[in-house]
XYZ file of C-alpha atoms in Angstrom:
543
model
C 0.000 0.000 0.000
C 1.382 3.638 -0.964
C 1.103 6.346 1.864
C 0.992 9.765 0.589
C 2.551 12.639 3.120
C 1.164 16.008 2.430
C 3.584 18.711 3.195
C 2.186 22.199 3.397
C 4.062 25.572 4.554
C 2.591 28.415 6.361
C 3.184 31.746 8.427
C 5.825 33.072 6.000
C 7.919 31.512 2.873
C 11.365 30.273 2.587
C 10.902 28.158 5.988
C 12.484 25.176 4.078
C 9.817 23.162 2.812
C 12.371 21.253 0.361
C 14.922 20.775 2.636
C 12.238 19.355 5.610
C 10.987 16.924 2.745
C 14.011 15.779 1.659
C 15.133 15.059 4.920
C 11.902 13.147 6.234
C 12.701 11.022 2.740
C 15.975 10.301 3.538
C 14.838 8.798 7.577
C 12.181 6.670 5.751
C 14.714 5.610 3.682
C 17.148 4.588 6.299
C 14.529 2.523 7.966
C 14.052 0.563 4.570
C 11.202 2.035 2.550
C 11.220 2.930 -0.738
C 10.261 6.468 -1.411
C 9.557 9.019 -4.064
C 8.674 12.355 -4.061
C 6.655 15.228 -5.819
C 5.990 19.056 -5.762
C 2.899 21.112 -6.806
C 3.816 24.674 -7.320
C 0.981 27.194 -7.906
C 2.434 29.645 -10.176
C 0.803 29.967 -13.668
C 3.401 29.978 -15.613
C 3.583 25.635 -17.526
C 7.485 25.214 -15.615
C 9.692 27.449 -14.134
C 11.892 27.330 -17.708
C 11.336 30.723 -18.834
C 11.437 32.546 -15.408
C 14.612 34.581 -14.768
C 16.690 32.948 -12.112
C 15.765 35.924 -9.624
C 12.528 35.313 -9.580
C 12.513 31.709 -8.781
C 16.117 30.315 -8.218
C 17.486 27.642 -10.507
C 15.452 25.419 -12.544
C 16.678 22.369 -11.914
C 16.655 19.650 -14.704
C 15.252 16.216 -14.895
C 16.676 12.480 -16.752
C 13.851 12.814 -19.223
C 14.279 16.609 -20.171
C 11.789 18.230 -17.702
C 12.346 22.146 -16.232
C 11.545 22.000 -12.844
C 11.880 23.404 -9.230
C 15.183 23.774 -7.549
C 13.482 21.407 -4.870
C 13.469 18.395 -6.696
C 16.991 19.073 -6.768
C 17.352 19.078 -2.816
C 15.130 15.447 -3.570
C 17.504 13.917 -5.587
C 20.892 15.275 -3.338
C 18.955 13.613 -0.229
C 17.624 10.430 -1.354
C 19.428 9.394 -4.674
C 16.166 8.901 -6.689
C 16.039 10.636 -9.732
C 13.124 13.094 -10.632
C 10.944 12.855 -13.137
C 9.368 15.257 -15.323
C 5.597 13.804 -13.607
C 7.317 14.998 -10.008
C 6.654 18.411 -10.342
C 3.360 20.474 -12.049
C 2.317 23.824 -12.073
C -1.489 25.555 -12.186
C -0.151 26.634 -15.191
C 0.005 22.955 -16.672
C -3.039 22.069 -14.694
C -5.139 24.506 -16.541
C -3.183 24.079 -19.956
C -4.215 20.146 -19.690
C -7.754 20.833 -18.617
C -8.619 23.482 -21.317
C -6.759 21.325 -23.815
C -9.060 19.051 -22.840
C -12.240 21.242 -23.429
C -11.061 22.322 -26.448
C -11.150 18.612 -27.768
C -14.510 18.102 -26.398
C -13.580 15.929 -23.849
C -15.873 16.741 -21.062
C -18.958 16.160 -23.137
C -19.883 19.579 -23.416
C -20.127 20.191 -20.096
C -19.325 23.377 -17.806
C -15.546 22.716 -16.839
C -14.780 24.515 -13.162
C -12.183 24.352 -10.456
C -14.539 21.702 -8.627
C -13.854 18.542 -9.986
C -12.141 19.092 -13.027
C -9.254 21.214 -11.914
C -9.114 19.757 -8.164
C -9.451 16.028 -10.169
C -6.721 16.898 -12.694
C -4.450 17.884 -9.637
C -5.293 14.097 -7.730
C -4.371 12.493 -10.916
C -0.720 14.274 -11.075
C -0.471 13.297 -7.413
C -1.315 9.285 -7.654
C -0.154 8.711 -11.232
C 2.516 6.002 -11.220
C 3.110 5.503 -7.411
C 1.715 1.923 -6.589
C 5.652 0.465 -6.088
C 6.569 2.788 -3.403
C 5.571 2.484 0.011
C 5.920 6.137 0.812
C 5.238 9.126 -1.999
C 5.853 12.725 -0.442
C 4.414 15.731 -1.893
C 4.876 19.414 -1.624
C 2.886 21.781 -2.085
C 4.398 25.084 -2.480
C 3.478 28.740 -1.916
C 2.159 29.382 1.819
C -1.477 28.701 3.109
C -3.548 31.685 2.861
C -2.428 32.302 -0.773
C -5.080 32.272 -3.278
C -3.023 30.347 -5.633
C -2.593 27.160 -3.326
C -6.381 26.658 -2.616
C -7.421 24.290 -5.303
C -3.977 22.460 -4.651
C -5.473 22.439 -0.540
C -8.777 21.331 -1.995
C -7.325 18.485 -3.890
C -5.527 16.985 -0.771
C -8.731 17.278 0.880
C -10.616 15.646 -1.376
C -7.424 12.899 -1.730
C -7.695 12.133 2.341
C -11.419 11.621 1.490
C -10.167 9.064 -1.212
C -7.965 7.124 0.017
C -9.072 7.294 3.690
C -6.767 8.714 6.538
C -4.964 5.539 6.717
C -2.937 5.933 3.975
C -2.554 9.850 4.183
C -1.449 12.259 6.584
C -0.177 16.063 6.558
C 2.468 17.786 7.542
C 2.464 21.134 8.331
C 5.833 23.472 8.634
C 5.431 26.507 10.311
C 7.485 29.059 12.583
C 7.921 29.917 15.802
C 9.594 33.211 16.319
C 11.820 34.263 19.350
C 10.927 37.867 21.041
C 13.761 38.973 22.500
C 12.215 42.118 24.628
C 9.740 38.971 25.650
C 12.251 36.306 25.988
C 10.089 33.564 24.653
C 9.499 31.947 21.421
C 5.384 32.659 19.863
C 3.091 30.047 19.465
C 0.118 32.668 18.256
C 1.534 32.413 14.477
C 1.379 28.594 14.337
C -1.884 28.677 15.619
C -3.515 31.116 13.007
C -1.961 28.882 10.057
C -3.326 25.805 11.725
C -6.649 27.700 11.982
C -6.290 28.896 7.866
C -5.448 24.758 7.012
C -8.200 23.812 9.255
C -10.168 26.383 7.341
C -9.947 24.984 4.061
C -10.967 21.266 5.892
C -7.107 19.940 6.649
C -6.041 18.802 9.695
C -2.718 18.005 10.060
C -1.131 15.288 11.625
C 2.683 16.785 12.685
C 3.497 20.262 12.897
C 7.316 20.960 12.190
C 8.178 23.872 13.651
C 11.336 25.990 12.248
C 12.657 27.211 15.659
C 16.726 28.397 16.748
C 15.840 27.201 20.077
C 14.699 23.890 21.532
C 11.094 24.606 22.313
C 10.127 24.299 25.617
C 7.443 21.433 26.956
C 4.843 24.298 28.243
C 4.998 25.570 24.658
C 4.945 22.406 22.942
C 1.552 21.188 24.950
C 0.249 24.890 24.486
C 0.505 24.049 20.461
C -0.795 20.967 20.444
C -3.758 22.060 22.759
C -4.515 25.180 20.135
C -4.124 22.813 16.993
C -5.672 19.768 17.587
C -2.574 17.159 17.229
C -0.831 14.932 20.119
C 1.905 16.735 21.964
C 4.765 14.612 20.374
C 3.565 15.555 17.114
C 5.149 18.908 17.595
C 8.606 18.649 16.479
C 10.796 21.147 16.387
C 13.324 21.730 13.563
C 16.108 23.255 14.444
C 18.640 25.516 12.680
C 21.524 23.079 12.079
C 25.154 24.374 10.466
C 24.342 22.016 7.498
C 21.501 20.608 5.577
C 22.917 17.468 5.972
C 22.276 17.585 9.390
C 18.594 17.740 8.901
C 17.903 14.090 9.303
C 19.964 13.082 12.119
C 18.056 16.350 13.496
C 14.612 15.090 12.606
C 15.307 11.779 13.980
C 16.646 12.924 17.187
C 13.348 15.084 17.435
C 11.200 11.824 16.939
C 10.049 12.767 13.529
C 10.189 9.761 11.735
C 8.872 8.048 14.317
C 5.530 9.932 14.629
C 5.077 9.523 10.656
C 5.305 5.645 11.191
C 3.231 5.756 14.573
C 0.558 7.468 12.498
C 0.262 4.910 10.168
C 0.210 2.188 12.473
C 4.157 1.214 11.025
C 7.103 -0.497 13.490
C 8.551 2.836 14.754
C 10.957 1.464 17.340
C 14.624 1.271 17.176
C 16.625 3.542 15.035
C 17.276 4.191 11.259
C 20.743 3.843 10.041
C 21.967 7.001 9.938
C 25.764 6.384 8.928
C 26.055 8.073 5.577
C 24.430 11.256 6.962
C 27.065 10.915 10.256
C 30.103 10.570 8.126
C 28.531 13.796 5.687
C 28.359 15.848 8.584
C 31.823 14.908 10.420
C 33.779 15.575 6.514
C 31.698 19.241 6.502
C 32.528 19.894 9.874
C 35.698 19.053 10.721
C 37.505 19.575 7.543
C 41.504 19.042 6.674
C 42.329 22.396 5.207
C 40.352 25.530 3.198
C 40.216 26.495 -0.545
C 38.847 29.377 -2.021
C 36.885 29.143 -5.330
C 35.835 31.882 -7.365
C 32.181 31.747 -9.088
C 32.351 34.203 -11.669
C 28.698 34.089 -12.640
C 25.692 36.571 -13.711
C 23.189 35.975 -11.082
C 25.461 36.078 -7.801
C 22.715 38.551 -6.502
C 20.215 35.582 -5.700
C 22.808 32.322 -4.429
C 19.425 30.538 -4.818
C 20.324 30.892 -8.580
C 23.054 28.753 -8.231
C 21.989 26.018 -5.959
C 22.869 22.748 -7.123
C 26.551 24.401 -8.179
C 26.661 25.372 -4.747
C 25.727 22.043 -2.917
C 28.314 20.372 -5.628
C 31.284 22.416 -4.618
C 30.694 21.586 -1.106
C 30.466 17.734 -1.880
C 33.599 17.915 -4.065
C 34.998 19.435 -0.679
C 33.647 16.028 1.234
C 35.274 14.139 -1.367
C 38.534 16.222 -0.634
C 38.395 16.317 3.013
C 38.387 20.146 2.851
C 35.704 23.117 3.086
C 35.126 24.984 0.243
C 35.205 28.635 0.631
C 32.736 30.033 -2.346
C 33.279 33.675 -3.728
C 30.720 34.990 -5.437
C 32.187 37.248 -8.283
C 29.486 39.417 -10.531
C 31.053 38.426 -14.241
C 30.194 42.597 -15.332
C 32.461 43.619 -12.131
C 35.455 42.527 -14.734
C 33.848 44.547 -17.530
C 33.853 47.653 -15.336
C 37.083 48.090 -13.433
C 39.439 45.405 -15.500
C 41.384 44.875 -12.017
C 40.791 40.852 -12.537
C 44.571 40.165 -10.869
C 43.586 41.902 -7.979
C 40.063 40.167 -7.258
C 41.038 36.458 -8.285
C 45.062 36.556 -6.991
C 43.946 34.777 -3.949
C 41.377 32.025 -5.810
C 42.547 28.233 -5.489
C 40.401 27.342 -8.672
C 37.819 29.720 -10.600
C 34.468 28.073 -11.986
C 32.223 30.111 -14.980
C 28.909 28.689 -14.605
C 26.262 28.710 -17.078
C 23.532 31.713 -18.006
C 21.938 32.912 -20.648
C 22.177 36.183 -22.668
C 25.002 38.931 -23.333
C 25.357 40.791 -19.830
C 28.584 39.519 -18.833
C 29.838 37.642 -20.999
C 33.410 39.645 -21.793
C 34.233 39.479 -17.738
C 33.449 35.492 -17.785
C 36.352 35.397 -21.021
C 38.332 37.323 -18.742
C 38.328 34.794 -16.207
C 38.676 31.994 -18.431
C 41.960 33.859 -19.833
C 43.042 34.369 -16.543
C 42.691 31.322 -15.568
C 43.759 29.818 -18.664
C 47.499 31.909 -18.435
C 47.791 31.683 -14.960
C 47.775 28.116 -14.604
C 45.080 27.672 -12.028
C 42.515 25.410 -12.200
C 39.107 26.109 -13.931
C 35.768 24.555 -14.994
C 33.618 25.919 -17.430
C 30.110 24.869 -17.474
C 27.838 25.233 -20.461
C 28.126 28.808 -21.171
C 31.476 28.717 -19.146
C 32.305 26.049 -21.629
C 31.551 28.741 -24.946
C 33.327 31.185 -23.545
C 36.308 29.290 -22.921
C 36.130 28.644 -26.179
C 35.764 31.822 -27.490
C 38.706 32.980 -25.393
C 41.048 30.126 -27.079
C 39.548 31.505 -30.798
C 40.246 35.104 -29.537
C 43.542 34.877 -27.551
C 45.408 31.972 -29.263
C 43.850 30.814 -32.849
C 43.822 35.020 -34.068
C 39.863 35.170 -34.615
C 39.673 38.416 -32.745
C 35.898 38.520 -33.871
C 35.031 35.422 -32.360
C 31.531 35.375 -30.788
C 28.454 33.682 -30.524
C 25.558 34.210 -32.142
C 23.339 34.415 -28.964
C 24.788 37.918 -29.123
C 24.043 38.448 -32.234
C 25.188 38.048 -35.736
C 28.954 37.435 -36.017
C 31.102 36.549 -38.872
C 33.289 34.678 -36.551
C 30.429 32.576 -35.185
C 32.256 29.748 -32.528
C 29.139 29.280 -31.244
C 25.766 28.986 -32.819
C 22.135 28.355 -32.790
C 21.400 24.340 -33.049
C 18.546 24.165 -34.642
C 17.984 20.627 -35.296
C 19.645 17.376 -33.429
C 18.755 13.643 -32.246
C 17.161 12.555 -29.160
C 17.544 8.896 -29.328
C 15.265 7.894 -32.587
C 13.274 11.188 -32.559
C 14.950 14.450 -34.797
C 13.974 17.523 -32.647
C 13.497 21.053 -34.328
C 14.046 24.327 -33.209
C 13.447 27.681 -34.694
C 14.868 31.410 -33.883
C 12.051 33.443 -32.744
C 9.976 30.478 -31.793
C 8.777 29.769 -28.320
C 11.227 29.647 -25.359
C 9.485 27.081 -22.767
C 10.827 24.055 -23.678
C 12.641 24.626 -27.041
C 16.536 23.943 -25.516
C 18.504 20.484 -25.198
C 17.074 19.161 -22.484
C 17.826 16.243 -20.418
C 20.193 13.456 -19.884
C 22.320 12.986 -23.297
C 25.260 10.484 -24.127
C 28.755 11.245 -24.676
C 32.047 9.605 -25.697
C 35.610 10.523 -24.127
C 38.466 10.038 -25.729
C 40.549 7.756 -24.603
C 43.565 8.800 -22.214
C 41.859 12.343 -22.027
C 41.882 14.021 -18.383
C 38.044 13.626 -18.786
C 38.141 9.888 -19.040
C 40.687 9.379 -16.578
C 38.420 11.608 -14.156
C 35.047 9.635 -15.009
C 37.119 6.493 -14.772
C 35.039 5.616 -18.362
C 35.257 7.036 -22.033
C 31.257 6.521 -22.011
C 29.081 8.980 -20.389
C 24.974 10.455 -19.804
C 24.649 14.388 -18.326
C 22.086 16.252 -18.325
C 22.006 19.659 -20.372
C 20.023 22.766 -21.016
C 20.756 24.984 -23.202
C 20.363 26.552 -27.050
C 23.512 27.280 -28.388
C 26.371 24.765 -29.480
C 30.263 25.038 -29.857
C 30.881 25.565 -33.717
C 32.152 21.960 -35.205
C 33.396 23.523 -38.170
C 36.453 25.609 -35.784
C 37.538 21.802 -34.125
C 40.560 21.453 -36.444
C 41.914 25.208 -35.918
C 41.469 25.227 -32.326
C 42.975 22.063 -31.265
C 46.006 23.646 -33.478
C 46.654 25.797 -30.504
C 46.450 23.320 -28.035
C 42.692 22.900 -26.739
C 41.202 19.309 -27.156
C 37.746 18.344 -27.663
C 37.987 15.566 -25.472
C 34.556 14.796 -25.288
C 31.841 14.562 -28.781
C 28.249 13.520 -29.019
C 27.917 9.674 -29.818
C 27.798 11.208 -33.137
C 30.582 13.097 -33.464
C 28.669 16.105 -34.403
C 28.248 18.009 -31.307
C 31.322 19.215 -28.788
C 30.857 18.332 -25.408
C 33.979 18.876 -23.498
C 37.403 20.557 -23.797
C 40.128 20.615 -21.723
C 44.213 21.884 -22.193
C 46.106 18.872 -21.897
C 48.585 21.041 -20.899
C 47.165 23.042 -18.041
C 47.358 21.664 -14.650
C 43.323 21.598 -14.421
C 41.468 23.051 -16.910
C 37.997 21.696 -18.169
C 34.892 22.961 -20.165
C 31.577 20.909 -20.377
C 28.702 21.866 -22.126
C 25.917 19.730 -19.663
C 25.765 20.574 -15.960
C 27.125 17.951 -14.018
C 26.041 19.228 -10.562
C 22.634 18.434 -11.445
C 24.219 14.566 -10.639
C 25.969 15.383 -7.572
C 25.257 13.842 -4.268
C 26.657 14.233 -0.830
C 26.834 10.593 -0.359
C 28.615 10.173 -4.791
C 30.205 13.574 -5.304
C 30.452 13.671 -9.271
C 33.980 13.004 -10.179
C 34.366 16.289 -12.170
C 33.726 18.760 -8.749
C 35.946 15.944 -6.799
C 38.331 16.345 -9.641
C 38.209 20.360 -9.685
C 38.200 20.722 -5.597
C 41.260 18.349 -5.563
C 43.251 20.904 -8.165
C 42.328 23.349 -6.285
C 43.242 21.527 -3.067
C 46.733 21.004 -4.654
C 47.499 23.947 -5.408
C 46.072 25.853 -2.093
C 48.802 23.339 -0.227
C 51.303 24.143 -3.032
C 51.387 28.238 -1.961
């Protein structure tokens, strides 16, 4: 039987909805069940594709091509189970579906509303293919009291009426704020977004209660008196010093143990927690420091950059070191041309990917510095082109080298690919045609060559990454660039698309066009960021 755990957020946003799913995952996983998890986010727009990274983070990107929230991302680092593009919908794709549906006459010619066509499209996204797991989490985003979540709220209502309250429970994540002048944490904000669920007719089961302080027993009993749930059910999460931390925090808490109390599970004993132990000890207590600088384009909003982020710091656990991030604006190089000064101190430098012009020169100015100082440097996707462009600039004499993402060029390294293979199908794209969904998207093969750094880093000349992006590395400028000493070390199974470089040269120096910390796990750091952190290591021990 599949139990479905309902995780709602209220008071105020950001309270770590993700991260508290991911984590109660990853403790039903360590006692032995086999979970998988979802997300319902109420914005209109179909996926979070076409949003600009400051508005909603990263969008983080699926196996089977899908543009989805930077959650699922915090999913997959927790629990190893890759996302699929049916773990995360929208209102946007709810209502596309349904009126799709009315359009082609399915409903008979009837009057199509919220109630039961909307709520009933919702249930179906929530249930479809989860009869092999015996736990399916989903999260519903936004905050209760916003007008967007309510047919989302009226959907798990309606499910709990389904399935019967056996096999469903929710969770509700809320704050409790600390008054200083008072000297006591608040209760009265829990309450009225207990009272708001309760409004819309859900109870919840557990409240988890973001909190910097243990809360005390008088205020525990005073919560569950208020909002109708058994005293252990409220359980406080704590700030920790890591998200890793989260589930040996839950667990000490007793949250995994009320989830499997509720449905009448074994919740004695204790999970095995090992893997998250050891995680925490590496990120703690660390051998030594380096200092990597992120010259990116939307340092503003880290959020932007979140699975980068998380990689780093695993390629530090595989290292045995912390990883100091610096966040470097790409135009800051554009403006004051002082890039010795900002980046003397850097153990590696990494240009991450983006989209658009802004930026762009200061990210070749990295790369070159990077490049001619000898320290080590990955370029992902468009840190990839413009490592590129910096070899056709600086060392093959195509001083107009460009890409045509800027516009038009007559040295044109990298261009618009407007047609390529997706295992038997031929996918089309078009300039000035829609941007939802119109990139490379998803999990693609690649071939190393043999005795390149690449392969000896992946251990394998045959690899799958997952990619997003428009614009491809100019074939036709191979031959004159590896004349100057940059190897394409890594081709589609085809041989028609570039997907890595490196200087054989250079003590670490890579390019990728995919984004391989979209694979990254605490628990399997991908080889590249264990590669790249090691360099750095090296040479932070070499000064």
């Amino acid at each position: 039987m599949t139990r479905f755990v309902f995780i709602t957020g209220g008071v105020v946003s950001s309270l770590g909805k993700g991260i508290a799913s991911a984590a109660l995952a990853a403790l039903l996983q360590a006692r032995g069940y086999k979970v998988r998890m979802r997300k319902l986010d109420p914005y209109l727009n179909v996926d979070p594709g076409t949003m600009s990274p400051y508005q909603h983070g990263e969008v983080f990107i699926t196996d089977d091509g899908a543009e989805t929230d930077l959650d699922l991302g915090h999913y997959e680092r927790f629990t190893g189970v890759h996302a699929r593009r049916a773990d995360n919908t929208t209102t946007g794709r709810i209502y596309s579906d349904v009126i799709a549906r009315e359009r082609r006459g399915d409903y008979l010619g009837g009057t199509v509303q919220v109630i039961p066509h909307i709520t009933d499209a919702i249930k179906d996204v929530v249930v479809a293919g989860t009869e092999e797991y015996d736990f399916v989490l989903v999260e519903i985003g936004g905050t209760v009291g916003d007008i967007e979540s309510l047919p989302f709220l009226e959907a798990i209502r309606q499910l709990r009426n389904d399935l019967g309250h056996s096999q469903t429970m929710c969770v509700h994540l809320t704050l409790l704020p600390y008054i200083p002048s008072a000297g006591e944490l608040k209760t009265k904000p829990t309450q009225h977004s207990v009272k708001e669920l309760q409004n819309v007719g859900i109870q919840p089961q557990v409240l988890l209660c973001r909190s910097d302080r243990p809360i005390p027993e008088n205020e525990r009993r005073k919560i569950a008196n208020f909002c109708n749930v058994r005293s252990e059910a409220v359980i406080a999460a704590l700030d920790v010093d890591t998200i890793y931390a989260c589930p040996i925090s839950y667990h000490n808490e007793g949250m995994d143990r009320e989830v499997l109390r509720y449905f009448g599970l074994p919740f004695e004993g204790s999970p095995d927690l090992t893997r998250w132990e050891k995680i925490v000890h590496a990120i703690r207590e660390p051998e030594g420091e380096v200092k990597v600088a992120v010259v990116g384009k939307y340092t503003a909003l880290l959020d932007s950059y979140k699975s980068l982020a998380e990689a780093l710091l695993h390629g530090g656990i595989a290292n045995n070191v912390r990883v100091k991030l610096d966040w470097i604006e790409s135009e800051e190089f554009e403006k004051s041309g002082d890039i010795a000064e900002r980046l003397k101190d850097a153990d590696a430098i990494l240009v991450p990917g983006g989209f658009g012009e802004r930026g762009a020169e200061g990210k070749i100015q990295a790369v070159r510095y990077a490049r001619e100082n000898g320290i080590p440097f990955l370029g992902i996707c468009f840190g990839m082109q413009m490592a590129v462009i910096e070899c056709a600039r600086s060392l093959a004499g195509l001083t107009k080298a460009s890409s045509t993402e800027f516009g038009p060029t007559s040295e044109p390294l990298v261009g618009l690919m407007t047609e390529w293979a997706n295992g038997n199908e031929l996918m089309r794209r078009r300039e000035g045609g829609d941007l939802g969904g119109t990139m490379r998207l998803g999990a693609f093969p690649a071939k190393l060559a043999a005795g390149s750094r690449a392969a000896e880093i992946y251990g394998t000349t045959d690899i799958r990454e997952r990619h997003r992006h428009r614009w491809e590395v100019n074939l036709h400028y191979k031959d004159r660039l590896e004349k100057t000493g940059l190897r394409f070390s890594g081709m589609s199974p085809d041989g028609v698309l570039p997907e890595v470089v490196e200087y054989p040269d250079h003590p670490w120096f890579i390019g990728v066009q995919y984004h391989p910390e979209l694979l990254s796990k605490p628990f399997d750091p991908h080889p590249l960021f264990a590669g790249f952190i090691g360099a750095a290591r090296k040479r932070a021990e070499s000064k």
